[in-house]
Coordinates of C-alpha atoms in Angstrom, one line a residue:
M151 CA 81.2 -92.8 -37.8
T152 CA 78.2 -92.0 -35.8
K153 CA 76.4 -89.1 -35.3
L154 CA 77.3 -88.6 -31.7
E155 CA 81.0 -89.1 -32.7
F156 CA 80.6 -86.3 -35.2
E157 CA 79.0 -83.9 -32.8
K158 CA 82.0 -84.4 -30.0
L159 CA 84.1 -83.6 -32.8
L160 CA 82.2 -80.6 -34.3
K161 CA 81.4 -79.2 -30.9
P162 CA 84.9 -76.7 -30.7
L163 CA 84.2 -75.3 -34.2
V164 CA 80.6 -74.7 -33.1
E165 CA 81.7 -72.9 -30.1
I166 CA 83.8 -70.9 -32.1
I167 CA 81.4 -69.6 -34.8
D168 CA 78.9 -69.1 -31.9
D169 CA 81.3 -66.7 -30.5
I170 CA 81.8 -65.1 -34.1
E171 CA 78.2 -64.9 -34.5
I172 CA 77.3 -63.2 -31.4
E173 CA 80.4 -60.5 -32.2
L174 CA 79.0 -60.1 -35.4
I175 CA 75.5 -59.1 -34.0
Y176 CA 77.0 -56.9 -31.3
N177 CA 79.1 -55.1 -34.0
I178 CA 75.8 -54.0 -35.7
L179 CA 74.1 -52.9 -32.6
E180 CA 77.1 -51.1 -31.3
R181 CA 77.9 -49.2 -34.6
I182 CA 74.2 -48.2 -35.1
D183 CA 74.0 -47.2 -31.7
N184 CA 77.2 -45.5 -31.1
Y185 CA 76.1 -41.7 -31.8
K186 CA 76.7 -38.7 -29.7
E187 CA 73.9 -36.5 -31.2
V188 CA 70.1 -37.3 -31.8
K189 CA 69.4 -40.7 -32.6
G190 CA 66.9 -41.8 -35.2
T191 CA 67.2 -38.6 -37.4
L192 CA 68.0 -38.4 -41.0
K193 CA 71.6 -37.1 -40.1
W194 CA 71.9 -40.0 -38.0
Y195 CA 70.8 -42.4 -40.7
N196 CA 73.4 -40.7 -43.0
D197 CA 76.2 -40.8 -40.8
K198 CA 75.5 -44.4 -40.1
L199 CA 75.3 -45.1 -43.5
N200 CA 78.7 -44.0 -44.2
E201 CA 80.0 -45.9 -41.4
L202 CA 79.5 -49.2 -43.4
K203 CA 83.1 -49.9 -44.2
L204 CA 84.2 -49.5 -40.3
L205 CA 81.4 -52.1 -39.8
E206 CA 82.8 -54.4 -42.3
K207 CA 86.4 -53.9 -41.1
D208 CA 85.3 -54.9 -37.4
N209 CA 83.3 -58.0 -38.7
K210 CA 86.6 -59.3 -40.5
K211 CA 88.8 -58.9 -37.8
A212 CA 86.1 -61.3 -35.6
F213 CA 87.0 -63.9 -38.3
K214 CA 90.7 -63.0 -38.4
N215 CA 91.3 -63.6 -34.6
R216 CA 89.9 -66.8 -35.1
K217 CA 91.4 -68.1 -38.0
K218 CA 94.0 -69.8 -36.6
Q219 CA 91.7 -71.9 -34.3
I220 CA 89.3 -72.8 -37.1
K221 CA 92.2 -74.0 -39.1
D222 CA 93.3 -76.2 -36.3
V223 CA 89.8 -77.6 -35.5
I224 CA 89.3 -78.4 -39.1
E225 CA 92.5 -80.3 -39.5
E226 CA 91.9 -82.1 -36.1
I227 CA 88.5 -83.2 -37.5
A228 CA 89.5 -84.4 -40.7
T229 CA 92.5 -86.4 -39.4
K230 CA 90.1 -88.0 -36.8
C231 CA 87.5 -89.1 -39.4
G232 CA 90.3 -90.3 -41.8
T233 CA 92.4 -92.2 -39.4
K234 CA 89.3 -94.3 -38.0
V235 CA 89.3 -97.8 -38.7
D236 CA 85.6 -98.8 -37.4
N237 CA 86.3 -103.0 -37.8
F238 CA 89.8 -103.3 -37.3
D239 CA 89.6 -106.0 -34.6
K240 CA 87.5 -108.2 -37.0
L241 CA 89.9 -107.5 -40.0
E242 CA 92.9 -108.6 -37.8
D243 CA 91.1 -111.6 -36.9
Y244 CA 90.3 -112.3 -40.5
Y245 CA 94.3 -111.7 -40.9
N246 CA 95.3 -113.9 -38.3
Q247 CA 93.2 -116.8 -39.7
G248 CA 94.7 -116.4 -43.2
L249 CA 91.5 -115.2 -44.7
L250 CA 93.2 -111.8 -45.9
N251 CA 96.4 -111.1 -47.5
V252 CA 97.2 -107.9 -46.6
N253 CA 97.7 -106.9 -43.1
P254 CA 95.1 -104.2 -41.9
L255 CA 98.0 -102.1 -39.8
T256 CA 98.8 -101.1 -43.2
L257 CA 95.8 -98.9 -43.5
Y258 CA 97.0 -96.3 -41.0
N259 CA 100.2 -95.5 -43.1
S260 CA 98.4 -95.4 -46.6
V261 CA 99.8 -92.5 -48.4
A262 CA 96.1 -92.6 -50.5
I263 CA 94.4 -92.3 -47.4
N264 CA 96.8 -89.3 -46.1
N265 CA 96.0 -87.6 -49.6
L266 CA 92.3 -87.9 -49.0
I267 CA 92.7 -86.3 -45.4
N268 CA 94.7 -83.3 -46.9
E269 CA 92.3 -83.0 -49.4
A270 CA 89.3 -82.8 -46.9
I271 CA 91.3 -80.3 -44.9
K272 CA 91.4 -77.8 -47.8
D273 CA 87.8 -78.3 -48.7
G274 CA 86.8 -77.8 -45.1
N275 CA 89.1 -74.6 -45.0
D276 CA 87.3 -73.3 -48.3
I277 CA 84.0 -74.2 -46.9
M278 CA 84.9 -71.8 -43.8
N279 CA 86.3 -69.1 -46.5
L280 CA 82.9 -69.2 -48.2
I281 CA 80.9 -69.1 -44.9
Q282 CA 82.9 -66.3 -43.9
T283 CA 82.0 -64.3 -46.9
K284 CA 78.2 -65.2 -46.8
A285 CA 78.3 -64.2 -43.0
L286 CA 79.8 -60.7 -43.9
E287 CA 77.4 -60.3 -46.5
A288 CA 74.6 -61.2 -44.5
T289 CA 75.7 -59.1 -41.6
K290 CA 76.0 -55.9 -43.8
K291 CA 72.4 -56.5 -44.9
E292 CA 71.3 -57.0 -41.7
Y293 CA 72.8 -53.6 -40.5
M294 CA 70.9 -51.9 -43.5
N295 CA 67.7 -53.7 -42.6
I296 CA 68.0 -52.5 -39.1
L297 CA 69.3 -49.0 -40.2
N298 CA 66.2 -48.6 -42.5
K299 CA 63.7 -50.1 -40.2
S300 CA 64.9 -47.9 -37.2
Y301 CA 64.9 -44.5 -39.1
V302 CA 61.3 -45.3 -40.3
E303 CA 60.0 -46.6 -37.2
T304 CA 61.2 -43.7 -35.0
A305 CA 60.4 -40.8 -37.8
S306 CA 56.9 -42.2 -38.1
G307 CA 56.4 -42.4 -34.3
A308 CA 55.8 -46.1 -34.3
Y309 CA 58.2 -46.6 -32.0
T310 CA 60.8 -45.1 -29.9
Y311 CA 64.3 -45.2 -30.7
T312 CA 65.1 -47.4 -28.0
E313 CA 61.8 -49.6 -28.4
S314 CA 63.2 -50.3 -32.2
I315 CA 66.3 -51.0 -31.3
R316 CA 65.4 -53.5 -28.7
N317 CA 63.0 -55.1 -31.4
A318 CA 66.2 -55.6 -33.0
I319 CA 68.1 -57.4 -30.5
D320 CA 65.0 -59.9 -30.4
K321 CA 64.9 -60.7 -33.7
M322 CA 68.5 -61.2 -34.1
S323 CA 68.9 -63.2 -30.8
E324 CA 65.8 -65.5 -32.2
N325 CA 67.4 -65.9 -35.5
G326 CA 71.3 -65.1 -35.4
V327 CA 72.8 -64.1 -38.6
T328 CA 71.1 -65.9 -41.3
V329 CA 73.3 -66.8 -44.1
V330 CA 71.0 -69.0 -46.3
H331 CA 67.5 -68.0 -47.3
Y332 CA 65.1 -70.6 -49.2
K333 CA 61.9 -69.7 -51.2
N334 CA 60.0 -71.2 -48.5
G335 CA 61.0 -68.7 -46.2
R336 CA 63.0 -71.1 -44.1
T337 CA 66.2 -69.5 -43.1
M338 CA 69.7 -71.0 -41.7
S339 CA 72.0 -69.3 -39.4
I340 CA 75.8 -69.2 -39.6
E341 CA 76.1 -72.3 -36.9
A342 CA 73.3 -74.5 -38.8
V343 CA 75.4 -73.8 -42.1
V344 CA 78.7 -75.0 -40.5
R345 CA 77.1 -77.9 -39.1
R346 CA 75.6 -79.0 -42.4
D347 CA 78.4 -78.2 -44.8
I348 CA 81.6 -79.4 -42.5
V349 CA 79.7 -82.6 -41.5
T350 CA 78.8 -83.4 -45.0
R351 CA 82.3 -82.7 -46.2
M352 CA 83.6 -84.8 -43.3
N353 CA 81.3 -87.6 -43.8
K354 CA 82.2 -88.0 -47.3
L355 CA 85.9 -87.9 -46.4
V356 CA 84.7 -91.0 -44.1
G357 CA 83.3 -92.7 -46.9
D358 CA 86.1 -92.2 -49.4
V359 CA 88.3 -93.5 -47.0
E360 CA 86.4 -96.8 -46.4
I361 CA 86.2 -97.4 -50.1
Q362 CA 89.9 -96.7 -50.1
Q363 CA 90.4 -99.1 -47.1
A364 CA 88.5 -101.9 -49.4
K365 CA 90.6 -101.4 -52.2
E366 CA 94.2 -101.7 -50.5
L367 CA 92.5 -105.0 -48.7
G368 CA 91.9 -106.3 -52.2
T369 CA 88.3 -106.4 -52.1
N370 CA 85.6 -104.8 -54.5
L371 CA 83.1 -104.9 -52.2
V372 CA 81.6 -102.9 -49.5
Y373 CA 78.7 -103.2 -47.2
V374 CA 76.5 -100.0 -46.0
D375 CA 75.0 -100.5 -42.7
Q376 CA 71.5 -99.8 -41.9
H377 CA 69.4 -98.4 -39.2
L378 CA 65.7 -97.6 -38.3
G379 CA 64.3 -94.5 -39.7
A380 CA 66.2 -94.6 -42.8
R381 CA 64.8 -92.0 -45.4
V382 CA 61.6 -93.8 -47.0
R383 CA 60.1 -93.1 -50.6
T384 CA 58.2 -90.0 -51.0
P385 CA 56.2 -88.3 -54.0
Y386 CA 58.6 -85.4 -54.0
M387 CA 62.0 -87.4 -54.5
K388 CA 63.5 -87.1 -58.2
N389 CA 65.9 -89.7 -57.8
D390 CA 65.6 -93.4 -56.4
Y391 CA 68.5 -93.1 -54.4
E392 CA 67.1 -90.6 -52.0
A393 CA 65.0 -93.3 -50.4
H394 CA 67.8 -94.8 -48.4
C395 CA 65.8 -97.5 -46.8
E396 CA 66.0 -99.4 -50.1
W397 CA 69.7 -99.7 -50.4
Q398 CA 70.6 -99.9 -46.9
G399 CA 72.1 -103.2 -45.4
K400 CA 73.6 -104.6 -48.7
K401 CA 76.6 -105.3 -50.2
Y402 CA 77.8 -103.3 -53.3
M403 CA 80.4 -103.4 -55.8
I404 CA 82.7 -100.4 -56.0
E405 CA 83.5 -101.0 -59.7
G406 CA 81.0 -102.7 -62.0
S407 CA 78.1 -104.5 -60.9
N408 CA 76.6 -107.9 -61.7
E409 CA 73.5 -110.1 -61.1
K410 CA 74.3 -110.4 -57.6
Y411 CA 75.5 -107.0 -56.6
D412 CA 74.6 -103.6 -57.9
N413 CA 77.0 -100.3 -58.1
L414 CA 77.5 -98.7 -54.9
Y415 CA 77.5 -95.2 -56.9
E416 CA 74.6 -96.1 -59.3
K417 CA 72.4 -97.6 -56.4
T418 CA 73.2 -95.5 -53.3
G419 CA 73.7 -92.0 -55.3
Y420 CA 77.3 -92.1 -53.5
G421 CA 78.8 -88.5 -53.9
E422 CA 75.6 -87.0 -54.6
M423 CA 73.8 -84.1 -52.3
L424 CA 71.0 -86.6 -51.2
G425 CA 72.6 -89.8 -51.6
L426 CA 74.6 -92.2 -49.4
K427 CA 77.1 -89.9 -47.1
G428 CA 75.2 -86.7 -48.4
I429 CA 73.5 -84.1 -46.1
N430 CA 71.9 -85.5 -43.0
C431 CA 72.9 -89.1 -43.8
Y432 CA 74.8 -91.2 -41.2
H433 CA 75.0 -94.6 -42.9
N434 CA 78.4 -96.1 -43.2
M435 CA 80.3 -98.6 -45.3
K436 CA 83.1 -100.9 -44.4
P437 CA 85.1 -103.3 -46.5
T438 CA 83.2 -107.2 -47.1
F439 CA 84.3 -110.0 -48.8
E440 CA 82.3 -112.7 -50.8
W441 CA 82.3 -115.2 -48.2
E442 CA 81.5 -112.7 -45.0
K443 CA 78.0 -113.0 -43.6
I444 CA 76.3 -109.4 -43.3
P445 CA 72.8 -109.1 -41.0
D446 CA 69.7 -109.8 -41.8
R447 CA 67.7 -106.5 -43.5
I448 CA 65.8 -104.3 -41.6
D449 CA 62.2 -104.8 -42.5
E450 CA 60.9 -101.9 -44.6
V451 CA 57.5 -101.7 -42.8
E452 CA 59.4 -101.1 -39.2
N453 CA 61.4 -98.8 -40.9
K454 CA 58.8 -96.5 -42.1
K455 CA 57.1 -96.7 -38.5
K456 CA 60.3 -95.5 -36.9
Y457 CA 60.9 -92.9 -39.9
D458 CA 57.1 -91.7 -39.0
L459 CA 58.2 -91.2 -35.4
L460 CA 61.4 -89.2 -36.3
Q461 CA 59.5 -86.8 -38.3
Q462 CA 57.1 -86.2 -35.4
Q463 CA 60.1 -85.6 -33.1
R464 CA 61.5 -83.1 -35.7
A465 CA 58.2 -81.2 -35.4
F466 CA 58.4 -81.2 -31.6
E467 CA 62.1 -79.9 -31.8
R468 CA 61.0 -76.9 -34.3
K469 CA 57.9 -75.8 -31.5
M470 CA 60.7 -76.3 -28.4
R471 CA 63.1 -74.0 -30.5
K472 CA 60.1 -71.5 -31.1
L473 CA 59.0 -71.6 -27.3
K474 CA 62.7 -71.4 -26.4
R475 CA 63.4 -67.9 -28.5
K476 CA 59.9 -66.6 -27.3
R477 CA 61.1 -67.4 -23.4
E478 CA 64.8 -66.0 -24.0
S479 CA 63.7 -63.0 -26.1
Y480 CA 61.6 -62.1 -23.0
K481 CA 64.0 -63.0 -20.3
A482 CA 66.6 -60.2 -22.3
T483 CA 64.1 -57.4 -22.0
K484 CA 62.5 -58.3 -18.7
D485 CA 59.0 -58.4 -20.6
E486 CA 56.4 -59.4 -18.2
Q487 CA 55.3 -62.1 -20.1
L488 CA 58.1 -64.0 -19.2
D489 CA 56.9 -66.0 -16.8
K490 CA 53.9 -67.3 -19.0
A491 CA 56.6 -68.1 -21.5
S492 CA 58.8 -69.9 -19.2
Q493 CA 55.7 -71.9 -18.2
K494 CA 54.3 -72.9 -21.6
Y495 CA 57.9 -74.0 -22.5
K496 CA 58.1 -76.2 -19.4
Q497 CA 54.7 -77.8 -20.0
E498 CA 55.8 -78.5 -23.6
S499 CA 59.1 -79.9 -22.6
E500 CA 57.4 -82.4 -20.3
K501 CA 55.0 -83.2 -22.9
F502 CA 57.8 -84.0 -25.6
N503 CA 60.1 -86.0 -22.8
K504 CA 56.5 -88.3 -22.2
W505 CA 56.0 -88.8 -25.9
L506 CA 59.7 -89.6 -26.1
K507 CA 59.5 -92.4 -23.3
E508 CA 56.7 -93.7 -24.9
N509 CA 58.2 -94.3 -28.3
N510 CA 61.6 -95.4 -26.7
L511 CA 63.3 -92.6 -28.4
T512 CA 66.0 -90.1 -27.2
R513 CA 65.9 -86.2 -26.8
D514 CA 68.6 -84.5 -29.1
Y515 CA 69.2 -81.2 -27.7
E516 CA 71.3 -80.0 -30.3
R517 CA 68.3 -79.9 -32.7
E518 CA 67.0 -77.8 -30.1
Y519 CA 69.8 -75.1 -30.5
I520 CA 69.3 -71.5 -30.7
V521 CA 71.4 -68.4 -30.4
N522 CA 71.7 -67.7 -26.7
V523 CA 70.3 -64.1 -26.4
N524 CA 72.1 -63.8 -23.0
K525 CA 75.3 -63.8 -24.8
I526 CA 74.4 -60.7 -26.5
K527 CA 72.9 -58.7 -23.9
P528 CA 75.8 -58.4 -21.6
K529 CA 77.7 -56.7 -24.7
Y530 CA 75.2 -54.5 -25.5
E531 CA 74.8 -53.6 -22.1
M532 CA 78.4 -52.6 -21.7
Y533 CA 78.0 -50.2 -24.7
N534 CA 75.0 -48.9 -22.8
N535 CA 77.1 -48.4 -19.7
K536 CA 79.7 -46.3 -21.4
A537 CA 80.0 -43.0 -20.0
E538 CA 80.0 -39.5 -22.4
Y539 CA 83.2 -37.1 -21.7
T540 CA 84.2 -34.0 -22.8
I541 CA 87.8 -33.7 -23.7
Q542 CA 88.9 -32.4 -20.3
E543 CA 86.9 -34.8 -18.4
E544 CA 88.5 -37.7 -20.4
Q545 CA 92.0 -36.1 -19.6
K546 CA 91.3 -36.4 -16.0
L547 CA 89.8 -39.7 -16.3
F548 CA 93.1 -41.0 -18.0
E549 CA 95.3 -39.3 -15.3
T550 CA 93.2 -40.9 -12.3
I551 CA 93.5 -44.4 -14.0
N552 CA 97.2 -44.1 -14.6
N553 CA 97.9 -42.8 -11.0
E554 CA 95.9 -45.9 -10.0
L555 CA 98.0 -48.4 -12.1
D556 CA 101.1 -46.9 -10.5
K557 CA 99.9 -48.8 -7.5
E558 CA 99.5 -51.8 -9.4
I559 CA 102.2 -52.1 -11.4
N560 CA 106.1 -51.2 -10.8
I561 CA 106.5 -50.4 -14.8
E562 CA 107.3 -46.9 -16.0
S563 CA 104.2 -45.7 -18.3
K564 CA 105.1 -44.4 -21.8
W565 CA 102.2 -42.6 -22.1
S566 CA 102.8 -39.2 -23.4
G567 CA 99.9 -37.5 -21.6
K568 CA 97.9 -37.0 -24.8
I569 CA 94.7 -38.1 -25.8
N570 CA 93.2 -38.0 -29.2
I571 CA 89.3 -38.1 -29.4
N572 CA 87.9 -40.1 -32.5
N573 CA 84.5 -41.9 -32.3
D574 CA 85.2 -43.6 -35.7
C575 CA 87.5 -46.0 -34.7
S576 CA 88.5 -48.6 -31.8
P577 CA 90.8 -47.4 -28.8
A578 CA 94.2 -47.5 -29.5
K579 CA 97.6 -46.8 -28.0
E580 CA 99.6 -44.9 -31.0
W581 CA 103.1 -45.5 -31.5
N582 CA 103.8 -41.9 -30.8
C583 CA 102.5 -42.8 -27.2
S584 CA 99.5 -41.0 -27.3
I585 CA 96.2 -42.9 -26.7
T586 CA 93.0 -42.7 -29.0
I587 CA 89.9 -43.0 -27.8
G588 CA 86.2 -42.1 -28.3
S589 CA 84.0 -39.6 -26.5
S590 CA 81.9 -42.4 -25.0
T591 CA 83.6 -45.0 -23.1
L592 CA 84.6 -47.4 -20.2
K593 CA 87.0 -47.3 -17.5
Q594 CA 87.9 -51.0 -19.0
E595 CA 88.8 -49.7 -22.3
V596 CA 91.0 -46.7 -20.8
Q597 CA 93.1 -49.1 -18.7
H598 CA 93.7 -51.5 -21.1
E599 CA 95.4 -49.0 -23.8
L600 CA 97.0 -47.4 -20.5
L601 CA 98.5 -51.0 -19.7
H602 CA 99.7 -51.3 -23.2
A603 CA 101.7 -48.0 -22.5
R604 CA 103.4 -50.0 -19.7
S605 CA 104.1 -53.2 -21.8
I606 CA 104.7 -53.2 -25.7
S607 CA 105.5 -49.5 -25.4
H608 CA 108.8 -50.5 -24.1
Y609 CA 109.4 -53.2 -27.3
G610 CA 108.1 -51.3 -30.0
K611 CA 106.0 -51.7 -33.2
E612 CA 108.0 -55.0 -34.8
E613 CA 107.4 -56.7 -31.7
Y614 CA 103.6 -56.1 -31.6
I615 CA 103.1 -57.0 -34.9
N616 CA 104.7 -60.4 -34.4
Y617 CA 103.4 -61.1 -31.0
Q618 CA 100.2 -59.1 -31.1
F619 CA 98.2 -61.9 -29.4
E620 CA 100.7 -62.4 -26.7
E621 CA 100.5 -58.6 -25.9
E622 CA 96.6 -58.2 -26.4
A623 CA 95.3 -61.4 -24.3
T624 CA 98.1 -60.7 -21.5
V625 CA 96.8 -57.0 -20.9
E626 CA 93.4 -57.9 -21.2
L627 CA 93.9 -60.5 -18.3
L628 CA 95.6 -58.1 -16.1
N629 CA 92.7 -55.6 -16.9
K630 CA 90.3 -57.9 -16.1
Q631 CA 92.1 -58.9 -12.8
I632 CA 92.5 -55.4 -11.5
L633 CA 89.2 -54.6 -12.0
Q634 CA 87.7 -57.6 -10.2
K635 CA 90.1 -56.8 -7.5
N636 CA 88.8 -53.6 -6.9
K637 CA 85.3 -55.3 -7.5
M638 CA 84.4 -53.4 -10.5
T639 CA 82.4 -54.5 -13.5
Y640 CA 84.2 -56.2 -16.3
Y641 CA 82.8 -56.8 -19.8
D642 CA 83.8 -59.8 -22.0
N643 CA 85.1 -58.4 -25.1
A644 CA 86.9 -59.8 -28.4
Y645 CA 89.9 -61.2 -26.2
A646 CA 87.5 -63.4 -24.0
N647 CA 88.4 -66.7 -25.3
M648 CA 92.0 -66.1 -25.0
V649 CA 91.8 -64.5 -21.6
N650 CA 89.7 -67.3 -20.3
K651 CA 92.3 -69.8 -21.6
L652 CA 95.1 -67.8 -19.6
E653 CA 92.8 -68.2 -16.6
E654 CA 92.7 -72.0 -17.2
I655 CA 96.3 -72.2 -17.3
S656 CA 96.8 -70.4 -14.1
D657 CA 94.0 -72.7 -12.3
I658 CA 95.7 -75.9 -13.7
I659 CA 99.3 -74.6 -12.7
G660 CA 97.9 -73.4 -9.1
I661 CA 98.9 -69.7 -8.9
D662 CA 96.7 -67.1 -7.9
K663 CA 95.1 -65.4 -11.0
F664 CA 96.2 -61.8 -10.2
D665 CA 99.9 -62.8 -9.6
F666 CA 99.8 -64.8 -12.7
A667 CA 98.7 -61.9 -14.5
I668 CA 101.3 -59.3 -13.1
N669 CA 103.9 -61.8 -13.7
L670 CA 103.2 -62.6 -16.9
F671 CA 102.6 -59.1 -17.8
K672 CA 106.4 -58.2 -16.6
I673 CA 107.6 -60.3 -19.4
R674 CA 108.2 -58.8 -22.6
P675 CA 105.7 -60.2 -25.3
S676 CA 108.3 -62.4 -27.3
K677 CA 109.2 -64.8 -24.1
R678 CA 105.5 -64.9 -22.3
R679 CA 104.8 -68.1 -24.3
E680 CA 108.2 -69.7 -23.4
W681 CA 107.7 -68.4 -19.7
I682 CA 104.4 -69.8 -19.4
I683 CA 105.9 -73.4 -21.0
N684 CA 108.7 -73.5 -18.4
L685 CA 106.4 -72.6 -15.7
A686 CA 104.0 -75.6 -16.9
I687 CA 107.2 -78.0 -17.2
E688 CA 108.1 -77.0 -13.3
N689 CA 104.7 -78.2 -12.4
N690 CA 104.5 -81.4 -14.6
K691 CA 101.6 -79.9 -16.7
K692 CA 103.2 -79.3 -19.9
D693 CA 100.9 -81.6 -21.9
I694 CA 97.8 -80.0 -20.5
I695 CA 99.0 -76.7 -20.9
L696 CA 100.1 -76.7 -24.4
D697 CA 97.0 -77.1 -26.1
L698 CA 95.3 -74.3 -23.7
L699 CA 98.2 -72.0 -25.0
E700 CA 97.5 -72.6 -28.5
E701 CA 94.1 -71.1 -28.0
A702 CA 95.2 -68.5 -25.6
Y703 CA 98.2 -67.0 -28.1
P704 CA 97.1 -68.5 -31.4
K705 CA 99.5 -68.0 -34.2
W706 CA 98.9 -65.7 -37.2

């Protein structure tokens, strides 16, 4: 499986992790800055220190809300990696010629290969659980670092509280939530660790399947392919197998060895971290036979030239990431240095493209990836746009919005008319029909809870427990549509991905988003999935809609 094929398979997982990382960063900033008294004081510091467990709860929810999506993506990646037979046509031709005694079609129904896939799925989920643990620990540490730094900087007068928080945004925008720290100072973000660990495990699955295919075809030989730019020997290598250029393009015995063929495991380090199918290794194997010819080996001098070029490309990519971070940081803070940084990035980008063309290389934009600061800013701005209300003002706000909803939705509100002020928890519609909210809030948060009072309040707690996402995503979809209809600002939140999928469904079926949201809202939560499926069937869109529906209403 090629690097490009891996990237395509990994893209949905990376998108999920990217969203989680942005939410973790926002949770830190919101928790630190969510304070109605004087910020940056010792009292502020102690109060925020006491909120650490609340932050941890919010962060766990970010992963929990996407747990089903992550499991589904891991299963899809493993299944596609494990069921791929790269050289099927050639094997089928050998079988038709009588050169093989085993029909290669049997490889698709192999119990042993299916077991390898299931094992990789389990390992993939274990890896994601471990990354989650590390991410939660890293977020906690980052929260404490910002808390300490902001207090010291504000108390000493080095920066104002606002400047200190802005610096924190810039730093996290550049680095993301770093979950791995090396002695040389290098760090890795959640997204980078996911790429490294999941690709390495799934690459190992591909290798295990390739070896199993050879065994089932009755051969003890595999051919390891080759490519220019494979890793060359350096003085820092501890094991011979780390020099990939020396063992690529040869046949190996799976079990044993002889004068003609080396043992696969011993020579290539298969299964080792820096060997064949290890970290950043995209060599592949295929079953081969004594009589089968293989390509001539790549000249090691030519390989060394290509390897050196690739190392120069990596240096360019590191430089581009650094310049991009600086540009994005200035963009977010509207710094006067933005034009200068943008011009510098453009110049270096043109220089890089020219160098690539001269050396017949392709630009790999995935290696220039950084966490997008512009994804953090809107959420942070959402918090900054919250208004501070007295209990009397908040009561009036609720009543006004509730009256406005009467004009939009012909469904009785079960809201009792009572609100509870609590700055230490998220907004919530309580089962006694009161609503809990903070003293600082947005209209869209109030409207969301009042919409619950016209929906789930009619059906009860048990229905909410069993159909939480059907309720939350539908309510937020209608919340968004009402605000946009009235030309009011809407801010994405934790339900953004689910809402986006519902909007996609609406577009595919060909129904106005507002009408779709209203009609869906009128269906009880336990029947909303069924209603959408029936609508899709009526419009001959069922197959397209089902995948989107799984993301809109993920199962626990």
